[in-house]
Structures are given as structure tokens and as C-alpha cells.
Amino acid sequence: MIERIKQWLNSTPEHDTPALQEEVAVAALLSEVMLADGVASEAEHQRLEQLLARLFGHAPHEVHQWLQQGRAHQEEAVSLYEFTQHLKTLAIERREAILSALWQMAMTDGVLDPQEEGIVRQVAELLYIPHSRFIQLKLRVENGSED
């Protein structure tokens, strides 16, 4: 038995957790924001699909696939870090575009729930987006400059 434990400790895992595709990670984050207030309306579902399609410029059937994968990962996730760990290496413009989409998702129903804002704030921190830029993006979305 001790030999089996030694082998297990010395063995390399057969597969590491694969890095989530950017699209799947963003779909999971958008889903997290959408579900934060406990209500997911049809308008929010449609907005989620629109945001993904706009961010990645792909066909609707691909968006649905990412959403399914993103929701599956989102349901199993322990923290937001799982989704942001690979996104934080993207160019700052790309990270800001993702954050802007999260703000748009949070404000889809016209009410910014504190839990939604908290998730967007956490993601901004995990993506190394400065607080001043976090606020600028929020204001831009609130004023309808980004839609």
C-alpha cells in the first residue's frame, strides 16, 4: 500500500485541467453576472447571446455551444479565478472589452444589483484592470455610450 501511495505521489497527472477557451470562460462569466440577482429573464438570455456574438464575431450556433460549456463550468466553479486565470494574459483592450460586456450584462434589466456589481468588480481585479478604468467603463455603459 505504501508503494502505491509513493507511485501516486510521484506520478504526473494524466491530464491537467485544460485552459478554458476564451469564449467559454467569457460565457461563464457573463452567465455568472446574469444569475447573480437570482433572476434570468428572456431579455438577459438574449443579451448574453448578443454580447458573445459581438465579442467574438461568430455564428449563433457557436455561441450556443460556448454558452452550454460556459454554464456547465460556471455551475462547477469554486471561484471566478478559474475563468480569469487565462484571460488576464490578454491585451488590456481585450480585457476591457470583456469587462464592458459584463457591465452591459449587469445593466440589461435596468437595475444594477449589488451582487452583479460585486462580480464585475472581482473580475476587474482578477483581470488587472485599474479601478479608474473599471469606473469609466461602468459610466460609459450607464450612459449608453457602449451598446
XYZ file of N, CA and C in Angstrom:
441
model
N 0.824 -1.191 0.000
C 0.000 0.000 0.000
C 0.865 1.251 0.000
N 1.943 1.237 0.756
C 2.846 2.388 0.789
C 3.457 2.613 -0.581
N 3.756 1.533 -1.288
C 4.312 1.660 -2.638
C 3.321 2.323 -3.585
N 2.053 1.985 -3.467
C 1.038 2.603 -4.324
C 0.908 4.090 -4.020
N 1.006 4.451 -2.764
C 0.939 5.862 -2.396
C 2.138 6.602 -2.952
N 3.311 6.003 -2.854
C 4.517 6.634 -3.409
C 4.372 6.813 -4.916
N 3.881 5.793 -5.597
C 3.690 5.897 -7.037
C 2.708 7.014 -7.374
N 1.646 7.086 -6.610
C 0.648 8.112 -6.859
C 1.230 9.498 -6.650
N 2.013 9.675 -5.570
C 2.621 10.969 -5.290
C 3.665 11.358 -6.329
N 4.380 10.393 -6.849
C 5.433 10.668 -7.824
C 4.936 10.733 -9.257
N 3.730 10.258 -9.488
C 3.232 10.261 -10.865
C 2.755 11.650 -11.241
N 2.834 11.931 -12.537
C 2.301 13.194 -13.045
C 0.844 12.966 -13.387
N 0.036 13.955 -13.195
C -1.372 13.766 -13.532
C -1.519 13.435 -15.008
N -2.468 12.565 -15.304
C -2.683 12.171 -16.697
C -3.114 13.349 -17.548
N -3.804 14.238 -16.942
C -4.218 15.444 -17.677
C -4.406 16.566 -16.680
N -3.817 17.676 -16.970
C -4.056 18.860 -16.151
C -5.397 19.448 -16.584
N -5.954 20.287 -15.753
C -7.177 20.954 -16.137
C -6.884 21.810 -17.362
N -7.538 21.527 -18.454
C -7.232 22.292 -19.660
C -7.660 23.740 -19.504
N -6.922 24.593 -20.136
C -7.278 26.012 -20.111
C -8.606 26.173 -20.848
N -9.483 26.893 -20.246
C -10.758 27.147 -20.903
C -10.529 28.020 -22.118
N -11.268 27.749 -23.153
C -11.248 28.633 -24.306
C -11.697 30.003 -23.823
N -11.170 31.020 -24.440
C -11.568 32.380 -24.080
C -13.083 32.535 -24.162
N -13.682 32.016 -25.224
C -15.121 32.154 -25.424
C -15.911 31.483 -24.301
N -15.486 30.304 -23.903
C -16.188 29.561 -22.856
C -16.024 30.268 -21.515
N -14.830 30.774 -21.241
C -14.592 31.492 -19.992
C -15.445 32.755 -19.914
N -15.531 33.490 -21.015
C -16.335 34.711 -21.034
C -17.822 34.354 -20.917
N -18.259 33.290 -21.580
C -19.659 32.851 -21.464
C -19.990 32.513 -20.011
N -19.073 31.869 -19.329
C -19.286 31.523 -17.920
C -19.368 32.776 -17.056
N -18.491 33.751 -17.307
C -18.520 34.994 -16.532
C -19.808 35.766 -16.778
N -20.224 35.849 -18.029
C -21.475 36.543 -18.347
C -22.661 35.834 -17.686
N -22.645 34.509 -17.693
C -23.710 33.746 -17.036
C -23.720 34.009 -15.537
N -22.531 34.089 -14.963
C -22.415 34.363 -13.528
C -23.054 35.710 -13.180
N -22.786 36.717 -13.995
C -23.388 38.039 -13.761
C -24.897 37.969 -13.961
N -25.333 37.287 -15.005
C -26.759 37.189 -15.301
C -27.518 36.534 -14.150
N -26.936 35.532 -13.537
C -27.614 34.775 -12.486
C -27.394 35.336 -11.077
N -26.571 36.356 -10.946
C -26.205 36.888 -9.632
C -27.398 37.391 -8.833
N -28.364 37.985 -9.507
C -29.513 38.537 -8.781
C -30.632 37.522 -8.600
N -30.417 36.296 -9.049
C -31.400 35.234 -8.871
C -32.491 35.200 -9.917
N -32.449 36.123 -10.867
C -33.470 36.189 -11.916
C -32.767 36.268 -13.264
N -33.152 35.380 -14.173
C -32.592 35.402 -15.527
C -33.745 35.499 -16.515
N -34.022 36.713 -16.945
C -35.134 36.946 -17.861
C -34.755 36.552 -19.286
N -35.759 36.483 -20.123
C -35.527 36.182 -21.541
C -34.670 37.276 -22.178
N -34.900 38.531 -21.783
C -34.097 39.645 -22.308
C -32.625 39.469 -21.937
N -32.368 38.981 -20.735
C -30.975 38.761 -20.312
C -30.331 37.624 -21.099
N -31.098 36.564 -21.347
C -30.574 35.456 -22.155
C -30.217 35.940 -23.568
N -31.105 36.726 -24.147
C -30.850 37.254 -25.489
C -29.645 38.184 -25.481
N -29.540 39.008 -24.459
C -28.410 39.939 -24.344
C -27.100 39.185 -24.220
N -27.121 38.106 -23.463
C -25.929 37.276 -23.296
C -25.446 36.746 -24.640
N -26.364 36.245 -25.443
C -26.006 35.742 -26.769
C -25.477 36.863 -27.661
N -26.116 38.025 -27.611
C -25.663 39.164 -28.419
C -24.247 39.588 -28.035
N -23.994 39.656 -26.738
C -22.670 40.083 -26.271
C -21.588 39.107 -26.711
N -21.868 37.823 -26.596
C -20.884 36.824 -27.032
C -20.647 36.903 -28.535
N -21.721 37.018 -29.295
C -21.587 37.111 -30.751
C -20.778 38.342 -31.137
N -21.036 39.476 -30.472
C -20.315 40.708 -30.788
C -18.842 40.617 -30.371
N -18.581 40.083 -29.200
C -17.196 39.985 -28.718
C -16.322 39.108 -29.602
N -16.913 38.025 -30.124
C -16.109 37.049 -30.841
C -16.413 36.950 -32.323
N -17.475 37.597 -32.773
C -17.790 37.622 -34.196
C -18.016 36.257 -34.812
N -18.752 35.407 -34.102
C -19.014 34.065 -34.613
C -20.505 33.849 -34.853
N -20.812 32.727 -35.473
C -22.193 32.373 -35.795
C -22.968 31.992 -34.530
N -24.288 32.169 -34.571
C -25.117 31.857 -33.397
C -24.967 30.424 -32.876
N -24.803 29.435 -33.756
C -24.682 28.053 -33.258
C -23.408 27.863 -32.429
N -22.366 28.594 -32.762
C -21.149 28.524 -31.952
C -21.364 29.188 -30.603
N -22.117 30.271 -30.579
C -22.419 30.966 -29.333
C -23.175 30.035 -28.390
N -24.135 29.292 -28.923
C -24.898 28.362 -28.085
C -23.999 27.284 -27.496
N -23.056 26.813 -28.273
C -22.115 25.796 -27.785
C -21.282 26.373 -26.639
N -20.786 27.596 -26.794
C -19.991 28.217 -25.725
C -20.824 28.423 -24.477
N -22.084 28.827 -24.688
C -22.970 29.048 -23.542
C -23.184 27.761 -22.763
N -23.413 26.680 -23.460
C -23.607 25.397 -22.784
C -22.358 25.004 -22.006
N -21.204 25.134 -22.643
C -19.963 24.795 -21.962
C -19.684 25.753 -20.805
N -19.925 27.040 -21.048
C -19.694 28.045 -20.015
C -20.578 27.835 -18.810
N -21.840 27.517 -19.048
C -22.766 27.282 -17.925
C -22.375 26.029 -17.155
N -21.938 25.005 -17.877
C -21.501 23.780 -17.195
C -20.302 24.077 -16.287
N -19.346 24.838 -16.799
C -18.182 25.212 -15.990
C -18.590 26.137 -14.842
N -19.509 27.036 -15.112
C -19.952 28.002 -14.110
C -20.622 27.293 -12.942
N -21.398 26.263 -13.229
C -22.085 25.519 -12.175
C -21.109 24.754 -11.288
N -19.985 24.331 -11.850
C -18.996 23.550 -11.099
C -17.906 24.411 -10.468
N -17.843 25.653 -10.843
C -16.741 26.517 -10.420
C -16.791 26.832 -8.935
N -15.605 26.972 -8.381
C -15.470 27.340 -6.985
C -15.262 28.846 -6.858
N -14.577 29.420 -7.843
C -14.315 30.868 -7.803
C -14.229 31.419 -9.221
N -14.221 32.737 -9.299
C -14.097 33.404 -10.595
C -12.699 33.249 -11.174
N -11.737 32.973 -10.326
C -10.354 32.815 -10.764
C -10.233 31.750 -11.846
N -11.036 30.721 -11.749
C -10.988 29.642 -12.740
C -11.238 30.158 -14.155
N -12.023 31.215 -14.275
C -12.349 31.764 -15.584
C -11.398 32.876 -15.999
N -10.825 33.542 -15.033
C -9.998 34.706 -15.359
C -8.509 34.398 -15.451
N -8.080 33.254 -14.952
C -6.644 32.985 -14.900
C -5.967 33.048 -16.262
N -6.649 32.662 -17.301
C -6.043 32.720 -18.639
C -6.432 33.999 -19.380
N -7.531 34.603 -18.984
C -7.951 35.841 -19.629
C -7.048 37.011 -19.249
N -6.433 36.947 -18.078
C -5.615 38.072 -17.619
C -4.355 38.270 -18.455
N -4.032 37.307 -19.309
C -2.871 37.454 -20.180
C -3.216 38.127 -21.507
N -4.505 38.376 -21.722
C -4.920 39.050 -22.956
C -4.486 40.512 -22.924
N -4.468 41.128 -24.077
C -4.160 42.557 -24.170
C -5.187 43.342 -23.354
N -4.777 44.463 -22.807
C -5.653 45.270 -21.952
C -6.933 45.673 -22.669
N -6.865 45.959 -23.955
C -8.054 46.338 -24.715
C -9.077 45.200 -24.723
N -8.582 43.992 -24.861
C -9.454 42.814 -24.898
C -10.092 42.590 -23.520
N -9.296 42.724 -22.470
C -9.805 42.563 -21.107
C -10.860 43.627 -20.799
N -10.622 44.846 -21.274
C -11.599 45.917 -21.060
C -12.887 45.660 -21.844
N -12.770 45.088 -23.024
C -13.962 44.749 -23.813
C -14.795 43.697 -23.074
N -14.124 42.747 -22.450
C -14.818 41.720 -21.665
C -15.506 42.370 -20.464
N -14.799 43.261 -19.775
C -15.383 43.931 -18.617
C -16.579 44.786 -19.028
N -16.472 45.467 -20.151
C -17.581 46.262 -20.652
C -18.796 45.377 -20.922
N -18.567 44.203 -21.494
C -19.667 43.263 -21.750
C -20.301 42.814 -20.435
N -19.495 42.618 -19.407
C -20.037 42.240 -18.098
C -20.914 43.351 -17.529
N -20.461 44.611 -17.680
C -21.281 45.744 -17.242
C -22.592 45.769 -18.009
N -22.530 45.558 -19.318
C -23.743 45.571 -20.134
C -24.702 44.471 -19.692
N -24.142 43.310 -19.379
C -24.972 42.200 -18.899
C -25.629 42.573 -17.575
N -24.868 43.173 -16.676
C -25.384 43.545 -15.356
C -26.505 44.576 -15.457
N -26.447 45.421 -16.471
C -27.422 46.508 -16.583
C -28.538 46.215 -17.577
N -28.613 44.998 -18.067
C -29.627 44.635 -19.061
C -31.037 44.865 -18.562
N -31.304 44.513 -17.321
C -32.658 44.650 -16.786
C -32.948 46.036 -16.227
N -32.005 46.959 -16.379
C -32.207 48.328 -15.921
C -31.923 48.559 -14.453
N -31.564 47.488 -13.738
C -31.267 47.581 -12.317
C -29.904 46.946 -12.064
N -29.003 47.713 -11.465
C -27.688 47.165 -11.139
C -27.744 46.607 -9.725
N -27.870 45.303 -9.643
C -27.916 44.605 -8.356
C -26.529 44.645 -7.714
N -26.439 44.832 -6.409
C -25.130 44.860 -5.737
C -24.308 43.588 -5.959
N -24.980 42.450 -6.072
C -24.252 41.200 -6.314
C -23.664 41.172 -7.724
N -24.399 41.707 -8.682
C -23.879 41.797 -10.048
C -22.656 42.704 -10.073
N -22.767 43.849 -9.426
C -21.638 44.776 -9.383
C -20.441 44.148 -8.681
N -20.698 43.386 -7.649
C -19.616 42.718 -6.930
C -18.855 41.738 -7.806
N -19.580 41.014 -8.620
C -18.924 40.068 -9.533
C -18.093 40.812 -10.564
N -18.651 41.876 -11.135
C -17.909 42.657 -12.131
C -16.653 43.244 -11.487
N -16.769 43.709 -10.267
C -15.623 44.267 -9.541
C -14.534 43.204 -9.330
N -14.942 42.014 -8.920
C -13.981 40.922 -8.720
C -13.272 40.572 -10.022
N -14.032 40.483 -11.089
C -13.437 40.153 -12.386
C -12.444 41.236 -12.794
N -12.804 42.501 -12.587
C -11.891 43.598 -12.929
C -10.571 43.455 -12.175
N -10.668 43.126 -10.914
C -9.446 42.954 -10.114
C -8.630 41.766 -10.608
N -9.304 40.662 -10.904
C -8.608 39.467 -11.376
C -7.994 39.651 -12.764
N -8.565 40.571 -13.551
C -8.031 40.845 -14.892
C -7.035 42.006 -14.884
N -6.715 42.483 -13.694
C -5.746 43.579 -13.535
C -6.169 44.847 -14.277
N -7.448 45.170 -14.158
C -7.951 46.404 -14.745
C -7.993 47.440 -13.630
N -7.322 48.574 -13.831
C -7.292 49.597 -12.777
C -8.691 50.067 -12.394
N -8.846 50.430 -11.128
C -10.154 50.852 -10.624
C -10.701 52.046 -11.405
N -9.837 52.982 -11.757
C -10.309 54.152 -12.510
C -10.918 53.719 -13.841
N -10.324 52.749 -14.481
C -10.853 52.257 -15.767
C -12.145 51.465 -15.541
N -12.205 50.724 -14.454
C -13.402 49.991 -14.051
C -14.593 50.957 -13.965
N -14.382 52.104 -13.322
C -15.427 53.119 -13.165
C -15.769 53.759 -14.513
N -14.754 54.061 -15.318
C -15.008 54.663 -16.631
C -15.873 53.750 -17.501
N -15.569 52.463 -17.492
C -16.346 51.520 -18.296
C -17.782 51.421 -17.784
N -17.941 51.438 -16.473
C -19.279 51.406 -15.882
C -20.084 52.626 -16.319
N -19.492 53.797 -16.212
C -20.181 55.033 -16.596
C -20.509 55.053 -18.082
N -19.606 54.558 -18.886
C -19.844 54.514 -20.326
C -21.075 53.656 -20.648
N -21.188 52.511 -19.980
C -22.333 51.643 -20.203
C -23.610 52.272 -19.635
N -23.512 52.871 -18.440
C -24.685 53.519 -17.848
C -25.215 54.648 -18.728
N -24.320 55.378 -19.364
C -24.721 56.492 -20.222
C -25.131 56.046 -21.624
N -25.056 54.750 -21.893
C -25.461 54.246 -23.188
C -24.457 54.464 -24.285
N -23.227 54.823 -23.917
C -22.196 55.047 -24.922
C -21.707 53.745 -25.540
N -21.948 52.657 -24.830
C -21.484 51.373 -25.323
C -22.656 50.418 -25.317
N -23.133 50.121 -26.491
C -24.307 49.255 -26.578
C -24.327 48.432 -27.803
